[in-house]
Short mmCIF file of C-alpha atoms and ligand atoms in Angstrom, two decimals:
data_model
loop_
_atom_site.label_atom_id
_atom_site.label_comp_id
_atom_site.label_asym_id
_atom_site.label_seq_id
_atom_site.Cartn_x
_atom_site.Cartn_y
_atom_site.Cartn_z
CA MET A 149 19.74 0.15 6.99
CA ILE A 150 17.07 -1.65 4.95
CA THR A 151 14.96 -3.16 7.71
CA ILE A 152 12.80 -6.25 7.28
CA ARG A 153 9.74 -4.05 7.70
CA LYS A 154 10.88 -1.88 4.80
CA LYS A 155 11.58 -4.96 2.69
CA LEU A 156 8.10 -6.35 3.34
CA ILE A 157 6.45 -2.99 2.62
CA ALA A 158 8.44 -2.70 -0.64
CA THR A 159 7.43 -6.24 -1.64
CA PHE A 160 3.80 -5.52 -0.87
CA LEU A 161 3.95 -2.31 -2.91
CA VAL A 162 5.60 -4.00 -5.89
CA ILE A 163 3.02 -6.80 -5.87
CA SER A 164 0.14 -4.34 -5.49
CA LEU A 165 1.53 -2.17 -8.28
CA PHE A 166 1.96 -5.16 -10.56
CA VAL A 167 -1.52 -6.52 -9.88
CA GLY A 168 -2.99 -3.01 -10.19
CA ILE A 169 -1.31 -2.38 -13.56
CA MET A 170 -2.38 -5.79 -14.86
CA VAL A 171 -5.98 -5.28 -13.77
CA VAL A 172 -6.18 -1.79 -15.27
CA ALA A 173 -4.56 -3.02 -18.51
CA VAL A 174 -6.95 -5.95 -18.82
CA TYR A 175 -9.93 -3.81 -17.91
CA ASN A 176 -9.03 -1.18 -20.51
CA ALA A 177 -8.29 -3.74 -23.20
CA GLY A 178 -11.54 -5.55 -22.48
CA ARG A 179 -13.52 -2.33 -22.42
CA ASN A 180 -12.00 -1.13 -25.71
CA VAL A 181 -12.71 -4.40 -27.44
CA ALA A 182 -16.21 -4.54 -26.00
CA ASP A 183 -16.88 -0.93 -27.04
CA SER A 184 -15.77 -1.49 -30.63
CA PHE A 185 -17.76 -4.68 -30.87
CA HIS A 186 -20.81 -2.91 -29.47
CA GLU A 187 -20.33 -0.13 -31.96
CA LEU A 188 -20.10 -2.61 -34.81
CA ASN A 189 -23.14 -4.41 -33.53
CA ASP A 190 -25.11 -1.19 -33.17
CA LYS A 191 -24.25 -0.22 -36.74
CA SER A 192 -25.19 -3.63 -37.95
CA VAL A 193 -28.54 -3.42 -36.17
CA SER A 194 -29.20 0.04 -37.58
CA ARG A 195 -28.40 -1.27 -41.07
CA ILE A 196 -30.79 -4.15 -40.58
CA ASN A 197 -33.47 -1.74 -39.45
CA ALA A 198 -32.78 0.56 -42.41
CA LEU A 199 -33.00 -2.32 -44.82
CA HIS A 200 -36.31 -3.43 -43.32
CA GLN A 201 -37.62 0.07 -43.61
CA MET A 202 -36.41 0.32 -47.18
CA LYS A 203 -38.15 -2.88 -47.99
CA ILE A 204 -41.44 -1.59 -46.65
CA ASP A 205 -41.06 1.88 -48.15
CA SER A 206 -40.06 0.59 -51.54
CA LEU A 207 -43.12 -1.63 -51.65
CA VAL A 208 -45.35 1.36 -50.91
CA ILE A 209 -43.60 3.64 -53.39
CA TYR A 210 -43.47 1.13 -56.20
CA SER A 211 -47.05 0.12 -55.69
CA ARG A 212 -48.01 3.79 -55.92
CA ALA A 213 -46.01 4.17 -59.09
CA VAL A 214 -47.57 1.03 -60.49
CA GLU A 215 -50.98 2.24 -59.51
CA SER A 216 -50.41 5.43 -61.44
CA THR A 217 -50.01 3.40 -64.64
CA VAL A 218 -53.45 1.84 -64.53
CA GLU A 219 -54.27 -0.26 -67.53
CA ASP A 220 -57.77 0.96 -68.27
CA ASN A 221 -56.40 4.51 -68.48
CA GLN A 222 -59.57 6.03 -67.19
CA LYS A 223 -57.75 8.89 -65.60
CA GLU A 224 -57.02 12.14 -67.26
CA ILE A 225 -53.41 12.84 -68.19
CA PRO A 226 -53.03 15.60 -65.58
CA GLU A 227 -54.10 13.08 -62.93
CA TYR A 228 -51.39 10.65 -64.11
CA ILE A 229 -48.91 13.41 -64.05
CA GLN A 230 -49.90 14.29 -60.52
CA ASP A 231 -49.65 10.67 -59.35
CA ILE A 232 -46.37 10.12 -61.08
CA ARG A 233 -44.97 13.35 -59.64
CA LYS A 234 -46.00 12.14 -56.21
CA ALA A 235 -44.21 8.82 -56.82
CA GLU A 236 -41.19 10.78 -58.07
CA ASP A 237 -41.14 12.88 -54.90
CA ASP A 238 -41.43 9.74 -52.81
CA PHE A 239 -38.48 8.20 -54.64
CA ALA A 240 -36.44 11.33 -54.18
CA GLY A 241 -37.31 11.49 -50.45
CA ALA A 242 -36.66 7.77 -49.96
CA TYR A 243 -33.35 8.11 -51.81
CA VAL A 244 -32.14 10.69 -49.28
CA THR A 245 -33.41 8.67 -46.30
CA TYR A 246 -31.81 5.42 -47.42
CA SER A 247 -28.55 7.05 -48.26
CA GLN A 248 -28.45 8.55 -44.79
CA ALA A 249 -29.52 5.36 -43.01
CA LEU A 250 -27.01 3.30 -44.91
CA THR A 251 -24.23 5.81 -44.39
CA ASN A 252 -24.95 5.93 -40.65
CA GLY A 253 -24.83 2.18 -40.52
CA ASP A 254 -21.60 2.09 -42.58
CA SER A 255 -23.43 0.19 -45.25
CA VAL A 256 -21.89 -2.94 -46.60
CA GLY A 257 -23.17 -2.25 -50.08
CA PRO A 258 -25.22 0.93 -50.52
CA ASP A 259 -24.17 1.52 -54.11
CA ARG A 260 -26.30 -1.12 -55.67
CA LEU A 261 -29.28 -0.24 -53.53
CA ILE A 262 -28.98 3.39 -54.48
CA MET A 263 -28.46 2.45 -58.10
CA ASP A 264 -31.59 0.36 -58.09
CA ASN A 265 -33.49 3.11 -56.43
CA TRP A 266 -32.11 5.50 -58.92
CA ASN A 267 -33.25 3.23 -61.75
CA ALA A 268 -36.76 3.31 -60.39
CA PHE A 269 -36.54 7.07 -60.15
CA ALA A 270 -35.27 7.27 -63.71
CA LEU A 271 -38.05 5.04 -64.91
CA ASN A 272 -40.56 7.22 -63.21
CA SER A 273 -39.03 10.28 -64.85
CA ASP A 274 -39.16 8.57 -68.21
CA MET A 275 -42.81 7.87 -67.66
CA LEU A 276 -43.37 11.42 -66.59
CA THR A 277 -41.56 12.75 -69.63
CA VAL A 278 -43.53 10.50 -71.94
CA LEU A 279 -46.81 11.46 -70.40
CA VAL A 280 -46.12 15.17 -70.04
CA GLN A 281 -44.85 15.51 -73.54
CA GLY A 282 -47.89 13.57 -74.70
CA ALA A 283 -45.56 11.35 -76.60
CA THR A 284 -47.82 8.47 -76.05
CA THR A 285 -51.20 7.62 -74.77
CA ASP A 286 -50.71 4.15 -75.98
CA LYS A 287 -51.77 1.76 -73.34
CA ASN A 288 -49.14 -0.69 -74.50
CA ASP A 289 -46.39 1.82 -73.79
CA ILE A 290 -47.89 2.51 -70.40
CA ARG A 291 -48.18 -1.25 -69.69
CA GLU A 292 -44.60 -1.71 -70.77
CA MET A 293 -43.57 0.99 -68.36
CA ARG A 294 -45.62 -0.56 -65.66
CA GLU A 295 -43.98 -3.94 -66.23
CA LYS A 296 -40.58 -2.31 -66.10
CA LEU A 297 -41.55 -0.69 -62.81
CA GLU A 298 -42.73 -4.01 -61.42
CA GLN A 299 -39.49 -5.64 -62.54
CA SER A 300 -37.47 -2.85 -61.02
CA GLN A 301 -39.43 -3.23 -57.75
CA LYS A 302 -38.71 -6.97 -57.70
CA SER A 303 -35.02 -6.55 -58.40
CA PHE A 304 -34.84 -3.80 -55.75
CA GLU A 305 -36.56 -6.09 -53.25
CA SER A 306 -34.23 -8.97 -54.06
CA VAL A 307 -31.20 -6.68 -53.62
CA ILE A 308 -32.58 -5.59 -50.26
CA ASN A 309 -33.17 -9.22 -49.30
CA GLU A 310 -29.67 -10.14 -50.36
CA ASN A 311 -28.29 -7.30 -48.26
CA LEU A 312 -30.50 -8.22 -45.37
CA ASP A 313 -29.27 -11.82 -45.54
CA SER A 314 -25.64 -10.77 -45.63
CA GLU A 315 -26.26 -8.25 -42.86
CA LEU A 316 -27.96 -10.86 -40.68
CA ALA A 317 -25.07 -13.25 -41.32
CA HIS A 318 -22.66 -10.46 -40.50
CA ASN A 319 -24.59 -9.76 -37.30
CA GLN A 320 -24.46 -13.43 -36.41
CA VAL A 321 -20.68 -13.36 -36.85
CA LEU A 322 -20.51 -10.28 -34.67
CA THR A 323 -22.60 -11.91 -31.95
CA THR A 324 -20.37 -14.99 -32.03
CA ARG A 325 -17.33 -12.75 -31.87
CA VAL A 326 -18.71 -10.89 -28.87
CA ASP A 327 -19.25 -14.28 -27.17
CA ASP A 328 -15.72 -15.34 -28.13
CA MET A 329 -14.38 -12.04 -26.88
CA GLU A 330 -16.15 -12.48 -23.56
CA ARG A 331 -14.63 -15.92 -23.23
CA SER A 332 -11.16 -14.66 -24.15
CA LEU A 333 -11.54 -11.75 -21.74
CA PHE A 334 -12.43 -14.18 -18.98
CA ALA A 335 -9.44 -16.35 -19.91
CA LEU A 336 -7.25 -13.24 -19.98
CA ILE A 337 -8.42 -12.20 -16.52
CA LEU A 338 -7.71 -15.73 -15.28
CA ALA A 339 -4.26 -15.60 -16.87
CA VAL A 340 -3.59 -12.19 -15.29
CA LEU A 341 -4.70 -13.47 -11.92
CA ALA A 342 -2.61 -16.61 -12.31
CA SER A 343 0.45 -14.63 -13.40
CA SER A 344 -0.13 -12.16 -10.54
CA VAL A 345 -0.31 -15.06 -8.10
CA MET A 346 2.85 -16.54 -9.64
CA PHE A 347 4.59 -13.19 -9.53
CA ALA A 348 3.51 -12.59 -5.93
CA THR A 349 4.55 -16.12 -4.97
CA GLY A 350 7.90 -15.73 -6.73
CA LEU A 351 8.62 -12.35 -5.22
CA GLY A 352 7.31 -13.45 -1.82
CA SER A 353 9.49 -16.56 -1.95
CA LEU A 354 12.52 -14.53 -2.95
CA VAL A 355 11.97 -12.03 -0.15
CA SER A 356 11.22 -14.74 2.42
CA TYR A 357 14.30 -16.64 1.23
CA ARG A 358 16.40 -13.52 1.69
CA ILE A 359 14.88 -13.03 5.13
CA SER A 360 15.02 -16.65 6.24
CA LYS A 361 18.51 -17.42 4.89
CA PRO A 362 20.36 -15.53 7.63
CA LEU A 363 17.86 -16.94 10.12
CA MET A 364 18.65 -20.49 9.02
CA GLN A 365 22.35 -19.72 9.19
CA LEU A 366 21.90 -18.27 12.62
CA LYS A 367 19.93 -21.31 13.68
CA SER A 368 22.56 -23.78 12.49
CA SER A 369 25.33 -21.70 14.10
CA VAL A 370 23.40 -21.59 17.37
CA MET A 371 22.99 -25.38 17.18
CA GLU A 372 26.69 -25.79 16.56
CA LEU A 373 27.44 -23.43 19.41
CA ALA A 374 25.11 -25.45 21.61
CA ASN A 375 27.25 -28.46 20.70
CA GLY A 376 30.32 -26.56 21.83
CA ASN A 377 31.69 -25.63 18.40
CA TYR A 378 32.87 -22.04 18.59
CA GLU A 379 34.25 -22.09 15.06
CA ALA A 380 30.86 -21.86 13.32
CA ARG A 381 30.75 -18.42 11.76
CA ILE A 382 27.82 -16.40 10.49
CA MET A 383 28.32 -14.29 7.40
CA LYS A 384 26.68 -10.91 7.55
CA VAL A 385 24.48 -11.61 4.51
CA SER A 386 21.90 -8.87 4.94
CA ASN A 387 22.01 -5.27 5.97
CA ASP A 388 19.01 -5.45 8.27
CA GLU A 389 18.05 -6.62 11.76
CA PHE A 390 19.32 -10.11 10.91
CA GLY A 391 22.64 -8.59 9.88
CA ASP A 392 22.80 -6.90 13.28
CA LEU A 393 21.73 -10.11 14.96
CA ALA A 394 24.45 -12.04 13.13
CA ALA A 395 27.07 -9.46 14.14
CA ASN A 396 25.86 -9.54 17.75
CA PHE A 397 25.84 -13.31 17.65
CA GLU A 398 29.45 -13.28 16.46
CA LYS A 399 30.35 -10.95 19.31
CA MET A 400 28.47 -13.06 21.82
CA LYS A 401 30.16 -16.20 20.47
CA ASP A 402 33.61 -14.66 20.83
CA GLU A 403 32.77 -13.62 24.38
CA LEU A 404 31.43 -17.07 25.16
CA ARG A 405 34.53 -18.67 23.68
CA GLU A 406 36.71 -16.40 25.79
CA LYS A 407 34.65 -17.15 28.90
CA ASP A 408 34.74 -20.85 28.17
CA LYS A 409 38.50 -20.71 27.75
CA MET A 410 38.90 -18.76 30.97
CA GLN A 411 36.61 -21.14 32.80
CA ASN A 412 38.57 -24.15 31.61
CA GLU A 413 41.82 -22.52 32.63
CA PHE A 414 40.33 -21.62 35.99
CA ILE A 415 39.16 -25.18 36.58
CA MET A 416 42.57 -26.53 35.55
CA VAL A 417 44.55 -24.19 37.80
CA ALA A 418 42.06 -24.41 40.67
CA SER A 419 42.07 -28.19 40.67
CA HIS A 420 45.87 -28.18 40.56
CA GLU A 421 46.02 -25.71 43.45
CA LEU A 422 43.48 -27.68 45.47
CA ARG A 423 45.49 -30.86 44.99
CA THR A 424 48.74 -29.28 46.17
CA PRO A 425 47.97 -29.20 49.95
CA ILE A 426 46.39 -32.66 49.87
CA GLN A 427 49.67 -34.39 49.11
CA PRO A 428 51.48 -33.15 52.28
CA ILE A 429 48.38 -33.92 54.40
CA LEU A 430 48.43 -37.52 53.18
CA GLY A 431 52.24 -37.74 53.48
CA PHE A 432 52.43 -36.43 57.09
CA ALA A 433 49.48 -38.56 58.17
CA GLU A 434 51.11 -41.72 56.79
CA LEU A 435 54.51 -40.90 58.31
CA ALA A 436 52.89 -40.23 61.69
CA LEU A 437 50.92 -43.48 61.51
CA LYS A 438 54.07 -45.42 60.72
CA GLY A 439 55.75 -43.67 63.64
CA LYS A 440 58.38 -42.16 61.38
CA ILE A 441 57.81 -38.60 62.61
CA ALA A 442 56.53 -37.15 65.82
CA THR A 443 52.75 -36.93 65.85
CA PRO A 444 52.51 -33.29 67.10
CA HIS A 445 54.83 -32.22 64.30
CA ALA A 446 52.78 -34.17 61.74
CA LEU A 447 49.51 -32.76 63.14
CA GLN A 448 50.87 -29.22 62.95
CA LYS A 449 51.84 -29.71 59.30
CA ILE A 450 48.49 -31.32 58.53
CA LEU A 451 46.71 -28.41 60.25
CA ASP A 452 48.71 -25.86 58.26
CA GLU A 453 47.92 -27.56 54.98
CA ALA A 454 44.25 -28.03 55.92
CA ARG A 455 44.03 -24.28 56.71
CA ARG A 456 45.66 -23.53 53.42
CA LEU A 457 43.17 -25.81 51.69
CA LYS A 458 40.29 -24.10 53.42
CA ARG A 459 41.56 -20.65 52.43
CA LEU A 460 41.97 -21.81 48.89
CA ALA A 461 38.48 -23.25 48.82
CA ASP A 462 37.14 -19.97 50.25
CA ASP A 463 39.05 -17.98 47.65
CA ILE A 464 37.77 -20.15 44.81
CA LEU A 465 34.24 -19.72 46.11
CA ASP A 466 34.79 -15.95 46.20
CA VAL A 467 36.12 -15.97 42.66
CA SER A 468 33.13 -17.90 41.38
CA GLN A 469 30.81 -15.48 43.20
CA ILE A 470 32.63 -12.51 41.72
CA GLU A 471 32.52 -13.95 38.20
CA GLY A 472 28.90 -14.88 38.53
CA GLY A 473 28.15 -11.34 39.75
CA LYS A 474 26.89 -12.80 43.00
CA MET A 475 29.30 -11.30 45.50
CA ILE A 476 27.10 -9.43 47.93
CA CYS A 477 28.42 -6.76 50.26
CA LYS A 478 26.35 -6.11 53.35
CA MET A 479 26.69 -2.37 53.56
CA GLU A 480 26.61 -0.54 56.87
CA ASP A 481 28.17 2.60 58.28
CA ILE A 482 31.67 1.73 59.35
CA TYR A 483 34.74 3.55 60.59
CA ILE A 484 37.59 2.59 58.27
CA ASN A 485 40.35 3.08 60.86
CA ASP A 486 38.75 0.39 63.02
CA VAL A 487 38.92 -2.06 60.14
CA ILE A 488 42.55 -1.23 59.34
CA GLU A 489 43.64 -1.41 62.99
CA GLY A 490 41.90 -4.75 63.37
CA VAL A 491 43.74 -6.12 60.33
CA ILE A 492 47.13 -4.86 61.59
CA GLN A 493 46.51 -6.45 64.92
CA SER A 494 45.49 -9.81 63.55
CA LEU A 495 48.47 -9.97 61.17
CA SER A 496 51.14 -8.65 63.55
CA PRO A 497 52.08 -12.19 64.69
CA LEU A 498 53.21 -12.82 61.12
CA VAL A 499 55.55 -9.84 61.03
CA PRO A 500 59.08 -11.25 60.99
CA PRO A 501 61.93 -9.78 63.00
CA GLY A 502 63.44 -6.76 61.26
CA VAL A 503 60.10 -5.69 59.85
CA SER A 504 57.83 -3.15 61.50
CA ILE A 505 54.39 -1.73 60.77
CA THR A 506 53.61 1.94 61.21
CA ALA A 507 50.03 3.14 61.04
CA ASP A 508 49.16 6.73 60.25
CA LEU A 509 45.39 6.80 60.50
CA SER A 510 44.75 10.52 60.69
CA PRO A 511 41.16 11.23 59.54
CA VAL A 512 38.62 11.74 62.21
CA ASP A 513 36.17 11.78 59.35
CA GLY A 514 36.85 8.22 58.18
CA PHE A 515 33.30 6.92 57.90
CA LEU A 516 32.06 5.05 54.91
CA LYS A 517 29.37 2.66 53.82
CA GLY A 518 30.87 -0.78 53.58
CA ASP A 519 30.94 -4.46 54.40
CA THR A 520 33.34 -4.85 57.36
CA GLU A 521 34.19 -8.48 56.66
CA ARG A 522 34.86 -7.94 52.97
CA LEU A 523 36.99 -4.84 53.58
CA ARG A 524 38.89 -6.72 56.28
CA GLN A 525 39.51 -9.49 53.72
CA ALA A 526 40.79 -6.95 51.16
CA PHE A 527 43.13 -5.11 53.54
CA SER A 528 44.33 -8.43 55.03
CA ASN A 529 45.50 -9.56 51.61
CA ILE A 530 47.31 -6.29 50.90
CA LEU A 531 48.99 -6.24 54.31
CA ASP A 532 49.69 -9.97 54.12
CA ASN A 533 51.45 -9.37 50.77
CA ALA A 534 53.39 -6.44 52.25
CA ILE A 535 54.53 -8.61 55.18
CA LYS A 536 55.34 -11.54 52.85
CA PHE A 537 57.43 -9.47 50.47
CA THR A 538 59.34 -7.29 53.00
CA GLN A 539 62.65 -8.80 53.97
CA ALA A 540 63.58 -5.96 56.29
CA GLY A 541 62.29 -2.48 56.78
CA ASN A 542 59.10 -0.70 57.46
CA ILE A 543 55.52 -1.15 56.33
CA THR A 544 53.40 1.97 56.53
CA VAL A 545 49.66 2.08 56.49
CA SER A 546 48.03 5.46 56.11
CA CYS A 547 44.50 6.69 55.76
CA SER A 548 43.52 10.24 54.93
CA LYS A 549 40.72 12.20 53.42
CA LEU A 550 41.45 13.53 49.94
CA LYS A 551 41.42 17.32 49.78
CA ASP A 552 38.17 18.90 48.56
CA SER A 553 36.57 15.56 48.03
CA ASP A 554 34.49 12.99 49.82
CA LYS A 555 37.04 10.28 49.23
CA LEU A 556 39.29 8.35 51.54
CA GLU A 557 42.74 7.33 50.45
CA ILE A 558 44.35 4.32 52.09
CA ARG A 559 47.98 3.59 51.24
CA VAL A 560 49.92 0.48 52.16
CA SER A 561 53.65 0.78 51.38
CA ASN A 562 56.38 -1.72 51.98
CA GLU A 563 60.08 -1.74 51.35
CA GLY A 564 61.45 -4.34 49.04
CA ASN A 565 62.20 -5.15 45.45
CA GLY A 566 58.75 -4.22 44.23
CA ILE A 567 56.25 -6.19 42.20
CA PRO A 568 57.98 -8.21 39.44
CA THR A 569 57.51 -6.17 36.26
CA GLU A 570 56.41 -9.18 34.22
CA ILE A 571 53.28 -9.58 36.34
CA LEU A 572 52.55 -5.90 36.91
CA PRO A 573 50.20 -5.43 33.90
CA ARG A 574 48.01 -8.36 34.97
CA LEU A 575 48.53 -8.02 38.71
CA PHE A 576 44.83 -8.00 39.54
CA GLY A 577 44.08 -11.06 37.39
CA LYS A 578 43.38 -14.59 38.60
CA PHE A 579 46.21 -16.92 39.58
CA VAL A 580 48.83 -14.24 39.05
CA ALA A 581 51.43 -15.21 41.62
CA LYS A 582 55.18 -14.96 41.68
CA ASP A 583 57.63 -16.30 44.16
CA ILE A 584 60.08 -13.59 45.20
CA ASP A 585 63.34 -14.72 46.86
CA GLY A 586 61.75 -17.92 48.13
CA ARG A 587 58.85 -16.02 49.64
CA ASN A 588 55.26 -16.73 48.73
CA LYS A 589 55.79 -20.45 48.16
CA HIS A 590 52.14 -21.09 48.75
CA GLY A 591 50.64 -18.04 47.08
CA THR A 592 47.90 -18.89 44.63
CA GLY A 593 47.54 -15.44 43.10
CA LEU A 594 43.85 -14.99 43.89
CA GLY A 595 44.29 -12.43 46.66
CA LEU A 596 44.53 -9.27 44.56
CA PHE A 597 41.79 -10.42 42.17
CA ILE A 598 39.38 -10.75 45.12
CA THR A 599 40.70 -7.54 46.71
CA LYS A 600 40.03 -5.53 43.55
CA ALA A 601 36.52 -6.97 43.25
CA ILE A 602 35.76 -6.04 46.88
CA ILE A 603 37.07 -2.48 46.46
CA GLU A 604 35.11 -2.02 43.24
CA GLY A 605 32.08 -3.47 45.01
CA HIS A 606 32.42 -0.42 47.30
CA ASP A 607 32.64 1.95 44.31
CA GLY A 608 36.34 2.33 44.98
CA GLU A 609 39.58 2.03 43.05
CA ILE A 610 42.82 0.24 43.65
CA ARG A 611 46.23 0.56 42.04
CA ALA A 612 49.75 -0.64 42.69
CA ASP A 613 52.97 1.25 42.00
CA ASN A 614 56.55 0.25 42.35
CA ASN A 615 58.98 2.89 43.57
CA ASP A 616 62.66 2.95 44.35
CA ARG A 617 61.99 1.80 47.91
CA GLY A 618 59.46 -0.88 47.24
CA THR A 619 55.72 -1.01 46.51
CA THR A 620 52.70 1.13 47.33
CA PHE A 621 49.09 0.02 47.05
CA THR A 622 46.62 2.93 46.92
CA ILE A 623 42.94 2.42 47.59
CA ILE A 624 40.34 5.12 47.13
CA LEU A 625 36.95 4.65 48.75
CA PRO A 626 33.95 7.00 48.86
CA ALA A 627 33.49 8.44 52.34
CA LEU A 628 30.16 9.22 53.90
CA THR A 629 29.32 12.86 53.16
CA GLN A 630 28.09 15.25 55.84
CA GLU A 631 24.61 15.13 54.34
CA SER A 632 24.44 11.36 54.16
CA LYS A 633 25.72 11.16 57.73
CA GLY A 634 23.02 13.62 58.75
CA LEU A 635 20.41 11.53 57.01
CA ALA A 636 21.73 8.36 58.64
CA ALA A 637 21.60 10.03 62.07
CA GLN A 638 17.92 10.99 61.65
N1 LIG B 842 53.76 -5.81 48.22
C1 LIG B 842 54.22 -6.58 47.23
N2 LIG B 842 55.51 -6.54 46.88
C2 LIG B 842 56.00 -7.29 45.89
N3 LIG B 842 55.23 -8.14 45.16
C3 LIG B 842 53.95 -8.21 45.47
C4 LIG B 842 53.37 -7.44 46.50
N4 LIG B 842 52.03 -7.72 46.57
C5 LIG B 842 51.81 -8.64 45.59
N5 LIG B 842 52.93 -8.94 44.93
C6 LIG B 842 53.08 -9.87 43.77
O1 LIG B 842 51.81 -10.05 43.24
C7 LIG B 842 51.46 -11.43 43.24
C8 LIG B 842 49.97 -11.54 43.39
O2 LIG B 842 49.56 -11.23 44.70
P1 LIG B 842 48.24 -11.89 45.25
O3 LIG B 842 47.96 -11.36 46.58
O4 LIG B 842 47.18 -11.76 44.24
O5 LIG B 842 48.58 -13.41 45.28
P2 LIG B 842 49.49 -14.19 46.29
O6 LIG B 842 49.76 -13.32 47.44
O7 LIG B 842 50.63 -14.71 45.54
O8 LIG B 842 48.53 -15.38 46.68
P3 LIG B 842 47.27 -15.35 47.59
O9 LIG B 842 47.05 -13.90 48.01
O10 LIG B 842 46.20 -15.82 46.71
O11 LIG B 842 47.55 -16.25 48.72
C9 LIG B 842 52.27 -12.02 44.30
O12 LIG B 842 52.49 -13.39 44.09
C10 LIG B 842 53.54 -11.23 44.20
O13 LIG B 842 54.41 -11.77 43.21
MG1 LIG B 843 48.28 -12.29 48.56
#
């Protein structure tokens, strides 16, 4: 069964997983973008630095080269050569450094810079060649070379400046992009949070809907039930505690409906039965008052009916106590034979001619825990029935201890036609009465219902069997054991 707890845990896990994945994804994406932007920015900065350095270095190198081509030519040729070689070395060194710096910074345009540098280097070499070979000592040639060097230095500087400008602009773009990226990352995080909240709300709503739907159904069915509508049904929509609750509710509703039906029937029959003796009471009283019948006769009839009414009222009270689970038996140690003998004695005036009662109350050990009055009531009804339904013949009452057991068996048998088979299966129900050969005109059919409840209230059993001679009622009751008697005696 998928319980509500499991459903909630699953929902929580799904939401956590979703939010977790989203956060990790956004974090990674943001970090990757930030890293690449930082890398670009770092390269850009290193290019800017390299360009600055180049600018400074080139100024130094060119000025040295220019210096070596002094106009007044006071130096000796070897001195020129030395100076120019120095400038040449500087160019060569600078060439390597710039190349490296620009390559590290993924230069945006190293070719031209290198070219220009190379030009200066070539010029220097030319000068060197000219001077070493002694091709010229003409100051004009040297001046020309110097001017070329100065020109080359200027063009190199302007190329560097151009590159610097474009690099600075590029850096500016990068900085703006980093800002933009930060803003977009923030927006992305907000969007992730918003979508997580929406997802959590959606999933939460779905789960709570699934949980609350059966609850709402249950609620409306309970309301309908409260209004007396037993037809409201609850579908078993979920396979969890609510599903169980709905099933139990259905069961409870069916039981309630059955109880309600039984209660209504009981009230209907009971009120009908209670009304029955009232009519003769009123009739005989009126006749007596009008002097139409003898008063003693009328009073006797009224007394009979009033007794009947009282018995009926007592029985109905007993039934309601039994059904409400409120029938209390005041248990005490009693001797069962005393109860049975008392009942036989009190009912013997009712025994018609041609009918006899034989008692076979053998057990000396006939003690039990019981309520004397209630047991008397139970046996009275059984014996009363036996007397009522025996036209002629013998009624036997026996009591014996069951072999190898602490149980007493009481049997009441009477001769006759037996219990009508149509009522036998529901014999111990309420208002199950049947007139047999004009006997039992006033029976209400509550006697055996109450009898059974009393016997069961003593942890006993009762059954009725028809046989070829008549009917036998068998009652089994737990007897007091030797130990419990010993305990009671202490
Ligand atoms: N010994 C019996 N022989 C034949 N039928 C019997 C016997 N005992 C009971 N019955 C049948 O069972 C029915 C139910 O008996 P029960 O004692 O419950 O009610 P009742 O005697 O009709 O009325 P009440 O006891 O309430 O005054 C009787 O009406 C009768 O038809
Ligand atoms: Mg009876």
